[in-house]
PDB file of C-alpha atoms and ligand atoms in Angstrom:
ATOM      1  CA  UNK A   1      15.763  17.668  10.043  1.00 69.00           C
ATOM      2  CA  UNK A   2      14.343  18.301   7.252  1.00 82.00           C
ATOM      3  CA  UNK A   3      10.007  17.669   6.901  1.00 87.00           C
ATOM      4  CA  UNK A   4       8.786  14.867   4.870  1.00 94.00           C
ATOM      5  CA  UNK A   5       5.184  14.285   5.653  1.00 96.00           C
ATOM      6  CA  UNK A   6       2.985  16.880   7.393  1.00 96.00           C
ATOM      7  CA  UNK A   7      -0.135  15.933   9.668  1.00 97.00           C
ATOM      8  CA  UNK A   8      -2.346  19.083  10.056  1.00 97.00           C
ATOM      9  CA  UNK A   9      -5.292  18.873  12.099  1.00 97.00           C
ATOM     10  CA  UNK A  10      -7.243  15.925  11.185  1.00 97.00           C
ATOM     11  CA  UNK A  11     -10.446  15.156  11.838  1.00 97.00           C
ATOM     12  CA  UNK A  12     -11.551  11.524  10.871  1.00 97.00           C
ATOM     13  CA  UNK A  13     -14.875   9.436  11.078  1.00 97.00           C
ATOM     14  CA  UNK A  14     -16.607   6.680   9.904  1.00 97.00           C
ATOM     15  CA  UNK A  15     -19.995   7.566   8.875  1.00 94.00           C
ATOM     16  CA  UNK A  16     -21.556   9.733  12.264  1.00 94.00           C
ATOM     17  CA  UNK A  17     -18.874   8.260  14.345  1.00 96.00           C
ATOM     18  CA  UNK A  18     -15.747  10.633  14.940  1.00 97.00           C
ATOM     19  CA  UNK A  19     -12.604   8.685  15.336  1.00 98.00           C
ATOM     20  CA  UNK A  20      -9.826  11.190  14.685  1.00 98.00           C
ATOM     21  CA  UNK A  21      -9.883  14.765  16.362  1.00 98.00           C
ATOM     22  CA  UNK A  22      -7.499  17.464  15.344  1.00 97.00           C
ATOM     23  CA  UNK A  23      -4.529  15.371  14.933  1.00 97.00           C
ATOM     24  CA  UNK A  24      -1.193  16.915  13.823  1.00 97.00           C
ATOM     25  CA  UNK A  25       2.690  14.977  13.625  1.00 94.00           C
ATOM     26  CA  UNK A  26       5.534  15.429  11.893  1.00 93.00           C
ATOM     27  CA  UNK A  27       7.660  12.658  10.263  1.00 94.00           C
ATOM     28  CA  UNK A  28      10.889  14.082   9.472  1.00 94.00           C
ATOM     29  CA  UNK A  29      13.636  12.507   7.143  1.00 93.00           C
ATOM     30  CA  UNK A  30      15.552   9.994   8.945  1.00 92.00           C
ATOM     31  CA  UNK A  31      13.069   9.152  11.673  1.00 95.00           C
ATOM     32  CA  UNK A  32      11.465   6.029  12.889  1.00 96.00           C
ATOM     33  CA  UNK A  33       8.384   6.554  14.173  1.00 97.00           C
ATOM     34  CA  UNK A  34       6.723   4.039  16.620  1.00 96.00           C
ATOM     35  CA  UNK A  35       2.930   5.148  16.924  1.00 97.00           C
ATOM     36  CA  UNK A  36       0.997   3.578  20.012  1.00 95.00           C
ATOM     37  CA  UNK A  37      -1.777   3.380  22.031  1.00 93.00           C
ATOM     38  CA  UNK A  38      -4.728   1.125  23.127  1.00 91.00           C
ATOM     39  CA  UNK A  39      -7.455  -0.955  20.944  1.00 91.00           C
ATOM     40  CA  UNK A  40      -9.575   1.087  19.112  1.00 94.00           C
ATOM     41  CA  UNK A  41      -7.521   4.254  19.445  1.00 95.00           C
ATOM     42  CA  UNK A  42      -7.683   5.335  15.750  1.00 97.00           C
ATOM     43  CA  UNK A  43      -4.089   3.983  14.684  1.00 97.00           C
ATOM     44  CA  UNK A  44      -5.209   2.087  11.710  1.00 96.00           C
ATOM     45  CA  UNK A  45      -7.438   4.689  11.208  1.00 97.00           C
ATOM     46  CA  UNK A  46      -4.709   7.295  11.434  1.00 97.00           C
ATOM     47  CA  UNK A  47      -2.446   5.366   8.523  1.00 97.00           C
ATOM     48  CA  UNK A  48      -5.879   5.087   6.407  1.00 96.00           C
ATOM     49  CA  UNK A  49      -6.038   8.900   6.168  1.00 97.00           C
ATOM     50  CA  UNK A  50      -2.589   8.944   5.856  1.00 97.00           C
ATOM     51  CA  UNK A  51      -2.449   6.795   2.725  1.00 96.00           C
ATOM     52  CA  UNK A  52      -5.748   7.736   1.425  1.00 96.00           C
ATOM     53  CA  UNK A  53      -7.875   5.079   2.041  1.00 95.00           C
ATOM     54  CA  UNK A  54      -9.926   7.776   4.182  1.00 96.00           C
ATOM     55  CA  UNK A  55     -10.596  10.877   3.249  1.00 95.00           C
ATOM     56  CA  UNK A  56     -10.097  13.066   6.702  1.00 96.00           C
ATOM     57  CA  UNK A  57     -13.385  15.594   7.792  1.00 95.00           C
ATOM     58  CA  UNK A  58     -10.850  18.289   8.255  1.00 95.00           C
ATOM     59  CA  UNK A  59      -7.231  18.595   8.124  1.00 97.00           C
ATOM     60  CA  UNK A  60      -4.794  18.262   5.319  1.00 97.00           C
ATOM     61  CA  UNK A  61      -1.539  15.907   4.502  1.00 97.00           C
ATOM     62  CA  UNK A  62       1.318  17.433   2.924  1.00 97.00           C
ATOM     63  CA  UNK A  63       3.926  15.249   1.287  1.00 97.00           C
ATOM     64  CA  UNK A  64       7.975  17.542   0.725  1.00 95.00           C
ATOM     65  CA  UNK A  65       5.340  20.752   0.789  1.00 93.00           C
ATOM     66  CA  UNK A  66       2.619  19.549  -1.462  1.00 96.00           C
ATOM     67  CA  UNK A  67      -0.543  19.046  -0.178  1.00 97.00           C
ATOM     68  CA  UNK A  68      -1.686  16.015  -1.006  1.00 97.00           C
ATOM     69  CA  UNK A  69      -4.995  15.911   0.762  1.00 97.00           C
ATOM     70  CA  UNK A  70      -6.696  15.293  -2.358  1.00 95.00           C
ATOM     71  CA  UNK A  71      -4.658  12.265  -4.160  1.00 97.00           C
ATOM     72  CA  UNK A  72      -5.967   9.209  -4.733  1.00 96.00           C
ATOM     73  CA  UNK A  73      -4.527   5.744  -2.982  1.00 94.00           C
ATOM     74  CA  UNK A  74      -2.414   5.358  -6.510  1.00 92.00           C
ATOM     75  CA  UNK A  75      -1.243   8.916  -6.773  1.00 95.00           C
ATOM     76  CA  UNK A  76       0.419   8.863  -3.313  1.00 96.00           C
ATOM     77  CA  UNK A  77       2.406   5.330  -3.928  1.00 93.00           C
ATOM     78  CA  UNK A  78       3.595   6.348  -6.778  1.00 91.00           C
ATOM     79  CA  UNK A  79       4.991   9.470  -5.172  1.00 94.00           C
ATOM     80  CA  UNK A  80       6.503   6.926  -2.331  1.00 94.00           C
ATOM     81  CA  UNK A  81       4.433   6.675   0.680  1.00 96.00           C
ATOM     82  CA  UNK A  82       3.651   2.996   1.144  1.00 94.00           C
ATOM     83  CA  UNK A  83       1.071   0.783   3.658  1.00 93.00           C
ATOM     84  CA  UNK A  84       1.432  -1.836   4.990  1.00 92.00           C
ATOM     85  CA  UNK A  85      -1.949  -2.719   6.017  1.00 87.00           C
ATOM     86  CA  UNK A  86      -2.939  -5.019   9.325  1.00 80.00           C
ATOM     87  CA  UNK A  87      -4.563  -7.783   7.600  1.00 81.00           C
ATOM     88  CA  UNK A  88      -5.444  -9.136   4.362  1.00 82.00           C
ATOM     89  CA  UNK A  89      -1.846  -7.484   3.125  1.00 89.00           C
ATOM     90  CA  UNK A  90      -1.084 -10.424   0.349  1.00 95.00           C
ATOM     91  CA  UNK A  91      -3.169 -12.871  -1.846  1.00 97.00           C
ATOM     92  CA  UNK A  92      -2.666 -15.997  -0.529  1.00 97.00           C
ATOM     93  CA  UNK A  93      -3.872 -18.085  -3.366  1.00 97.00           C
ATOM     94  CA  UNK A  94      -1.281 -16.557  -5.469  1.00 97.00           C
ATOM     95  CA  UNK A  95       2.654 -17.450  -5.699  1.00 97.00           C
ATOM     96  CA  UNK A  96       5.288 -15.564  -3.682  1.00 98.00           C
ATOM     97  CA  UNK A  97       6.622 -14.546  -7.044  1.00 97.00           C
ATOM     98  CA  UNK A  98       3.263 -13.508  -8.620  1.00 97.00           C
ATOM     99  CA  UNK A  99       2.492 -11.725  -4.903  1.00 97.00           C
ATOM    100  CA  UNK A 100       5.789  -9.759  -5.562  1.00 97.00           C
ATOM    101  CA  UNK A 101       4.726  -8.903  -9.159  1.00 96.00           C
ATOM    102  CA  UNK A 102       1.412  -7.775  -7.574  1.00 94.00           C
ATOM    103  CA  UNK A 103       3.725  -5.347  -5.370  1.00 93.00           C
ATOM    104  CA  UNK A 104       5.386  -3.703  -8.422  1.00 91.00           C
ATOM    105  CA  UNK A 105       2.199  -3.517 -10.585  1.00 88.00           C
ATOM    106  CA  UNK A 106       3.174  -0.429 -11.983  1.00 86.00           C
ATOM    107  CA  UNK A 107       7.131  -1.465 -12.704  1.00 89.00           C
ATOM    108  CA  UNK A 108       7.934  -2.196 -16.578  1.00 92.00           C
ATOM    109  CA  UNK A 109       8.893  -6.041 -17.047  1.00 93.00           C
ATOM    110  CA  UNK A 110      12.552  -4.851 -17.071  1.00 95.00           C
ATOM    111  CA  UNK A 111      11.982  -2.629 -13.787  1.00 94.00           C
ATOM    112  CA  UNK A 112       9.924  -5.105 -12.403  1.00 95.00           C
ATOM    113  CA  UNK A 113      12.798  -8.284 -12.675  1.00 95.00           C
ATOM    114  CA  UNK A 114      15.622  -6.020 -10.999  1.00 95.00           C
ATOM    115  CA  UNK A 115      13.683  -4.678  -8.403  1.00 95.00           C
ATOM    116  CA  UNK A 116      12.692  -8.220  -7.522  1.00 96.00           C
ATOM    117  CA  UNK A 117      15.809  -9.646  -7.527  1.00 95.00           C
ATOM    118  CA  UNK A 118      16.721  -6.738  -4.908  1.00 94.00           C
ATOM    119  CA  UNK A 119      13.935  -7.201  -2.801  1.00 95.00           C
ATOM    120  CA  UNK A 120      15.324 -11.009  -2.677  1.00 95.00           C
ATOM    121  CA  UNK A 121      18.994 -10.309  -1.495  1.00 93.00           C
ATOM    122  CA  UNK A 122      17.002  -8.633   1.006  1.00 91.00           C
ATOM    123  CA  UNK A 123      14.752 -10.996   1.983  1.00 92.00           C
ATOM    124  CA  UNK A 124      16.745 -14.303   1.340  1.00 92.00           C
ATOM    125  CA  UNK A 125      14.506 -16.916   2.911  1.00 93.00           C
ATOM    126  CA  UNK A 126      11.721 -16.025   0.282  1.00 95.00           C
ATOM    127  CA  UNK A 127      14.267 -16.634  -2.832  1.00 96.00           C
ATOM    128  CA  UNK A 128      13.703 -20.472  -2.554  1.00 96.00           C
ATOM    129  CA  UNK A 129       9.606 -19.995  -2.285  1.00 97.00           C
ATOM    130  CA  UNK A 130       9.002 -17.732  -5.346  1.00 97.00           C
ATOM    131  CA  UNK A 131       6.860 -20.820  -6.778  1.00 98.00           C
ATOM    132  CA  UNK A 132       5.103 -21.627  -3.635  1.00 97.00           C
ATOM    133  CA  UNK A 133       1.525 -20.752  -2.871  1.00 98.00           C
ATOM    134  CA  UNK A 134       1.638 -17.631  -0.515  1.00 97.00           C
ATOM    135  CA  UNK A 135      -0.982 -19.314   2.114  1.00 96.00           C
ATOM    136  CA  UNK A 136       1.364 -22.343   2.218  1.00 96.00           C
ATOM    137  CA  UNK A 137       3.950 -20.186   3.874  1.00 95.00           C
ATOM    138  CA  UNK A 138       4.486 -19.009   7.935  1.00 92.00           C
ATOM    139  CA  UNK A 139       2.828 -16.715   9.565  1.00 90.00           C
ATOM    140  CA  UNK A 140       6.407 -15.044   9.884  1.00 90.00           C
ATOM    141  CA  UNK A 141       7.516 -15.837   6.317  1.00 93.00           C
ATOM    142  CA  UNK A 142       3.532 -14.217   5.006  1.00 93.00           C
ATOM    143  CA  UNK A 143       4.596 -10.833   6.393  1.00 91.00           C
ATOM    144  CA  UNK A 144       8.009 -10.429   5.187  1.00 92.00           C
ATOM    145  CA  UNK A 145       6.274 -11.300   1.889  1.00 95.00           C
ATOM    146  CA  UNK A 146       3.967  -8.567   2.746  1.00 95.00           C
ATOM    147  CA  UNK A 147       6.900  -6.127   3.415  1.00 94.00           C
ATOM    148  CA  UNK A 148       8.758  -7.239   0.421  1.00 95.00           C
ATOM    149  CA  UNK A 149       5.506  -6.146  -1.843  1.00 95.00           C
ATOM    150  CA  UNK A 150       5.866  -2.988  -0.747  1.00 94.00           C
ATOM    151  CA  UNK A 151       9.420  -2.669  -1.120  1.00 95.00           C
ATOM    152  CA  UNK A 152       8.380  -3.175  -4.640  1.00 95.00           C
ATOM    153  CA  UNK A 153       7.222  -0.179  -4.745  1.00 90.00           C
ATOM    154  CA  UNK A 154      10.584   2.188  -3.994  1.00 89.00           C
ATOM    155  CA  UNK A 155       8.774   3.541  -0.752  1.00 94.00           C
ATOM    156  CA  UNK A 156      10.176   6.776   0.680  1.00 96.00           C
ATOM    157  CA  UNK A 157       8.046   6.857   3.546  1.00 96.00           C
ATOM    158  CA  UNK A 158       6.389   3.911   4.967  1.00 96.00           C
ATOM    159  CA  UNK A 159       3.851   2.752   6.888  1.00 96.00           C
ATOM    160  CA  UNK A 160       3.236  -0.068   8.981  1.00 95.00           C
ATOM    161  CA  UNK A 161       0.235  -1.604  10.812  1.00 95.00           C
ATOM    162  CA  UNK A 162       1.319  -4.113  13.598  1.00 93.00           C
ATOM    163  CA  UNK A 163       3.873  -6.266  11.332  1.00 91.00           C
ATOM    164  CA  UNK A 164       4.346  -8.407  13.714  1.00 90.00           C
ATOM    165  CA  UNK A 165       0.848  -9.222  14.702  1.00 86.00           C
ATOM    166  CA  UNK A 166      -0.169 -12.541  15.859  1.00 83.00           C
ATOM    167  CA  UNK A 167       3.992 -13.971  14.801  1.00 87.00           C
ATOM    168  CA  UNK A 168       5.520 -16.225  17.001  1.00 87.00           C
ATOM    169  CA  UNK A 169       8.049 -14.535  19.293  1.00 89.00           C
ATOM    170  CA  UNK A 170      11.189 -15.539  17.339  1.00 90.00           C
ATOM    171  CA  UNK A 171       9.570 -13.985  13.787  1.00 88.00           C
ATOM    172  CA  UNK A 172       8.441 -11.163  15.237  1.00 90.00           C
ATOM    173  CA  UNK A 173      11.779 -10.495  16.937  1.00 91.00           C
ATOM    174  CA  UNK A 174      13.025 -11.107  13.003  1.00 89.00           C
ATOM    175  CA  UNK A 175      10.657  -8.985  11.545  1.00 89.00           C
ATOM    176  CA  UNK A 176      11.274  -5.635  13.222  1.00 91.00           C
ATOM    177  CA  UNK A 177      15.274  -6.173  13.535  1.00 89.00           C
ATOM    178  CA  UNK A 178      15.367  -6.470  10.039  1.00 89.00           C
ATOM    179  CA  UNK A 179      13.600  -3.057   9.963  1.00 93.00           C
ATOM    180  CA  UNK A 180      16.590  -0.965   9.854  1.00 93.00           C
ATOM    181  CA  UNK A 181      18.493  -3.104   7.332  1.00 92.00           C
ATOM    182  CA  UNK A 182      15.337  -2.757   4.886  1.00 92.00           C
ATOM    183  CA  UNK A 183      15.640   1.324   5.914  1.00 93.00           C
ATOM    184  CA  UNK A 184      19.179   1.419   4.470  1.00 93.00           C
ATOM    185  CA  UNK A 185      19.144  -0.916   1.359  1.00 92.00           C
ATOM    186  CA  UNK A 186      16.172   0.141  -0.020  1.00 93.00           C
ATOM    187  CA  UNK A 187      16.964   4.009   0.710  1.00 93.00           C
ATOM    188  CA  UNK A 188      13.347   4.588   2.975  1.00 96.00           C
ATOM    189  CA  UNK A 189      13.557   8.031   4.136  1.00 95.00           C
ATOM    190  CA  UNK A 190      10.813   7.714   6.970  1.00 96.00           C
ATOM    191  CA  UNK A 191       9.405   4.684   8.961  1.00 97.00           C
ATOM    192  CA  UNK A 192       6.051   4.748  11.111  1.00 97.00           C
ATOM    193  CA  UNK A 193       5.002   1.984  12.687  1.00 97.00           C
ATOM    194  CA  UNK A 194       2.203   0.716  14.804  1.00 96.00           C
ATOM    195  CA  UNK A 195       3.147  -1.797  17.109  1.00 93.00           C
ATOM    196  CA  UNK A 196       1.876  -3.546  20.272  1.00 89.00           C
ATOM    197  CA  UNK A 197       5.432  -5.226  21.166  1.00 89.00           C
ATOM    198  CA  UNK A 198       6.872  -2.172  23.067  1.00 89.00           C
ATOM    199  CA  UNK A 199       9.606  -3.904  24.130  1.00 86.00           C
ATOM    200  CA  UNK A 200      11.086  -4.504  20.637  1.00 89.00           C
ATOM    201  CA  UNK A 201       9.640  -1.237  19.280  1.00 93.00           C
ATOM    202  CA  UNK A 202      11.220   1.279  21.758  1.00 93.00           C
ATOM    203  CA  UNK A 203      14.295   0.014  20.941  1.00 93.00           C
ATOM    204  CA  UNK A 204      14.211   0.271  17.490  1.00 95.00           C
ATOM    205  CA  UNK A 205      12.311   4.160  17.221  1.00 96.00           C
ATOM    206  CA  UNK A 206      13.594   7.368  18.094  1.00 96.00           C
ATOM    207  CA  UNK A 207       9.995   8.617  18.575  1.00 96.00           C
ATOM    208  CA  UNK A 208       7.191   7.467  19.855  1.00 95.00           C
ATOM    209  CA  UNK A 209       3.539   9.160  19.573  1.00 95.00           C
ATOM    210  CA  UNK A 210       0.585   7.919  21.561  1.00 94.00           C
ATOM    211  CA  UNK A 211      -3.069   8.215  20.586  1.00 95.00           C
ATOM    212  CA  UNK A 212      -6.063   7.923  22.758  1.00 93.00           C
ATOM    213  CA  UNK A 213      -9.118   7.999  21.895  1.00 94.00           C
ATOM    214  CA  UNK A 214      -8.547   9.558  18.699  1.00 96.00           C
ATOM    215  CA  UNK A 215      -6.305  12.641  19.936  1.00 96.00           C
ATOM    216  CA  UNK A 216      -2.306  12.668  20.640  1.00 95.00           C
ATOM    217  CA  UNK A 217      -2.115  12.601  24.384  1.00 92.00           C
ATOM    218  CA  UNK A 218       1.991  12.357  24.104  1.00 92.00           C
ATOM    219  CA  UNK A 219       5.473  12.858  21.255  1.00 93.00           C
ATOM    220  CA  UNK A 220       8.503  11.953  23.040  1.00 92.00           C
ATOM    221  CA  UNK A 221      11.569  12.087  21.063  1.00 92.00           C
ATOM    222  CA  UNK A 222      13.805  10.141  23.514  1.00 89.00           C
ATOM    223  CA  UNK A 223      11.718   6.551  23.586  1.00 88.00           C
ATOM    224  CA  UNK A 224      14.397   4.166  24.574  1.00 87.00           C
ATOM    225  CA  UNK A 225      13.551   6.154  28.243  1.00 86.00           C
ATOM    226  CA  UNK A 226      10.872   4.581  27.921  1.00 86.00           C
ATOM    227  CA  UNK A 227      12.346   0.639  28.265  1.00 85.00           C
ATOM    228  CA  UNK A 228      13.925   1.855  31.264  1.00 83.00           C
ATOM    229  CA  UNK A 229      10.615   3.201  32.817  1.00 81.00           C
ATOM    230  CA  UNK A 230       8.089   1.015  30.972  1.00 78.00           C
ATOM    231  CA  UNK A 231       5.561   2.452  33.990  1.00 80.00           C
ATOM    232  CA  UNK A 232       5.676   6.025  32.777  1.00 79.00           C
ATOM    233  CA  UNK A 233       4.082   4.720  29.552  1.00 79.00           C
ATOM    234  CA  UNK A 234       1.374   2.821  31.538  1.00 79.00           C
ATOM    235  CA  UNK A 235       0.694   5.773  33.218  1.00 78.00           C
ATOM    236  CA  UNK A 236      -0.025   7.237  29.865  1.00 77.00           C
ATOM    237  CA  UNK A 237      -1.765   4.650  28.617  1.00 76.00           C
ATOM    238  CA  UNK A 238      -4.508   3.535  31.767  1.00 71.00           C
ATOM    239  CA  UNK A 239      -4.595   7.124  32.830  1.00 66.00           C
ATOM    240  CA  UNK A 240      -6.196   8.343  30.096  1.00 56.00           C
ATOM    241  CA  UNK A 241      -8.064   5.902  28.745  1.00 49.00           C
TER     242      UNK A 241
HETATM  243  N1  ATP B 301     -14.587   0.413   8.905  1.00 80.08           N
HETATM  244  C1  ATP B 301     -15.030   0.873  10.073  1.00 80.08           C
HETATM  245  N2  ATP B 301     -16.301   1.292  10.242  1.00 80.08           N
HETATM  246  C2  ATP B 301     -16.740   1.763  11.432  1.00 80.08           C
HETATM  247  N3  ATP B 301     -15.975   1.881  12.535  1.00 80.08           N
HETATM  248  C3  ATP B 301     -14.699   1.478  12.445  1.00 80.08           C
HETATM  249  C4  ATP B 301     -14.146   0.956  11.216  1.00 80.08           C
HETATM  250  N4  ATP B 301     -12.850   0.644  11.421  1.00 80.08           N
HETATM  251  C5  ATP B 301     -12.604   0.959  12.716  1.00 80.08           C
HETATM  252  N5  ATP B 301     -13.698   1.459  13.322  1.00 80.08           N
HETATM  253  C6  ATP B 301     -13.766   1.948  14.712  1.00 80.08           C
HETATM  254  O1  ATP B 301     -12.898   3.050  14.837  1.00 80.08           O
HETATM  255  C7  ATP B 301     -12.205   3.033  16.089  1.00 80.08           C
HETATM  256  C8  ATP B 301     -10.709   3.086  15.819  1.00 80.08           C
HETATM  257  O2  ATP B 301     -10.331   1.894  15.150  1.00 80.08           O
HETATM  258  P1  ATP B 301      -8.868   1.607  14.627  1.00 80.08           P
HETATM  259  O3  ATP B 301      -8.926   0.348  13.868  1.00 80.08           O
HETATM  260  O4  ATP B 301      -8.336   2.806  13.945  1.00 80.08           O
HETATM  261  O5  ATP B 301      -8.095   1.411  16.014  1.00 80.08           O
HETATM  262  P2  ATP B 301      -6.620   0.901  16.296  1.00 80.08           P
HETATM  263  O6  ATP B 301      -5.987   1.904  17.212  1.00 80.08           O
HETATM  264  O7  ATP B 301      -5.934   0.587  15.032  1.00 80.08           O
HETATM  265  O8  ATP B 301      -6.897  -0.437  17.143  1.00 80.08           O
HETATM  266  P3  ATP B 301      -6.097  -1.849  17.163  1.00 80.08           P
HETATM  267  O9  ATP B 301      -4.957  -1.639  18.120  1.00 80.08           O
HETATM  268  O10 ATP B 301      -7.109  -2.792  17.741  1.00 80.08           O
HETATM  269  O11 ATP B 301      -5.667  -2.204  15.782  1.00 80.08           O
HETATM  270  C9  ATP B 301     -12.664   1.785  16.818  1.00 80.08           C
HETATM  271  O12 ATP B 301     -13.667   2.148  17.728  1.00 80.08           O
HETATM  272  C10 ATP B 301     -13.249   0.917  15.712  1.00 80.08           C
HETATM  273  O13 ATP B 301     -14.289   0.126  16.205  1.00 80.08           O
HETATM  274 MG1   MG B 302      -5.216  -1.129  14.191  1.00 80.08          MG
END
């Protein structure tokens, strides 16, 4: 499989406070990549460093061989790695339609317009809210905004933190089935997600990657094992904590 984004040894913290040590993954082309583990593990934190929102300590990111370490936030969606963050991830006081434009902020009016309009086929509840206040919307309908913004964007690789946080159990259901649909219409080469609903997640990865305490404790390329023993994952998860 061939290596899309590199992970080498990172080392992460927020001011004194190390939160990352030495962390190193692969995300290959084609892969779906569920990434666990318990509160305050450094998941978020993980995806900041990823994206750029954090520079690491040590360590280095490497995007199809180019290290891109050193690229701002802007630099790195415009070469196709995409975030979708866990809160805050669309303007509520804004329209879905201006939300969307806010997505493609780069786009040309012309790109802009068809890359909408593809988002939408997508994403057909949201074609008859494009005038509606963002904030007026579900909780379930607000995140598959939040998704389609990023779609905007012609994502290669992307990255999502808990997308189906705090969703009713019938949206969130919605949310990450419609995961590998998104994956094949809009041509995404590499998915990782964080994600608290195991149950819906290990079916739809084929690897998971747990973090404790800042370090990888486990990669397991065969997840769906993992529905049929949910206990060997507890064991990962209490054990080590
Ligand atoms: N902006 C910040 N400044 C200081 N410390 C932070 C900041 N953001 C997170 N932390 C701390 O870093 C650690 C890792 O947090 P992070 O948000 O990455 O965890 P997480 O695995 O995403 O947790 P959750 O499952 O609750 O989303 C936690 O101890 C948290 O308190
Ligand atoms: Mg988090």
């Amino acid at each position: 499989m061939e290596m899309l984004l590199q992970i080498e040894g990172i080392d992460a913290s927020y001011g004194k406070r190390q939160i990352l040590h030495e962390i190193s993954m692969n995300l290959s082309r084609g892969e779906k990549v569920l990434l666990i583990g318990p509160n305050g593990a450094g998941k978020t934190t993980l995806l900041k460093t990823v994206i750029g929102l954090l520079p690491p300590g040590n360590g280095a990111v490497n995007y199809l061989g180019e290290d891109i370490t050193g690229d701002s936030v802007r630099t790195r969606v415009r070469k196709g790695i995409s975030y979708l963050l866990q809160t805050e991830n669309i303007v509520p006081g804004l329209t879905v339609e201006e939300n969307l434009a806010l997505g493609g902020y780069f786009l040309s009016k012309q790109e802009l317009e068809k890359r909408k309009n593809m988002v939408l086929d997508s994403m057909e509840f949201l074609k008859p809210k494009l005038k509606t206040r963002a904030g007026l919307m579900s909780g379930g309908e607000r995140q598959g905004l939040a998704l389609s913004m990023i779609l905007m964007r012609n994502p290669k690789v992307l990255l999502l933190d808990e997308p189906s946080a705090g969703l009713a159990p019938k949206a969130a259901k919605e949310i990450i089935e419609r995961l590998d649909k998104i994956q094949a219409a809009f041509q995404v080469e590499t998915v990782c997600m964080v994600e608290h609903n195991l149950k819906l997640a290990l079916k739809w990865a084929t690897k998971i990657i747990l973090l404790v305490q800042g370090r990888v404790v486990l990669v397991s390329d065969s997840p769906k094992s993992f529905i049929q023993q949910p206990e060997e994952l507890e064991k990962y998860f209490f054990e080590q904590v």
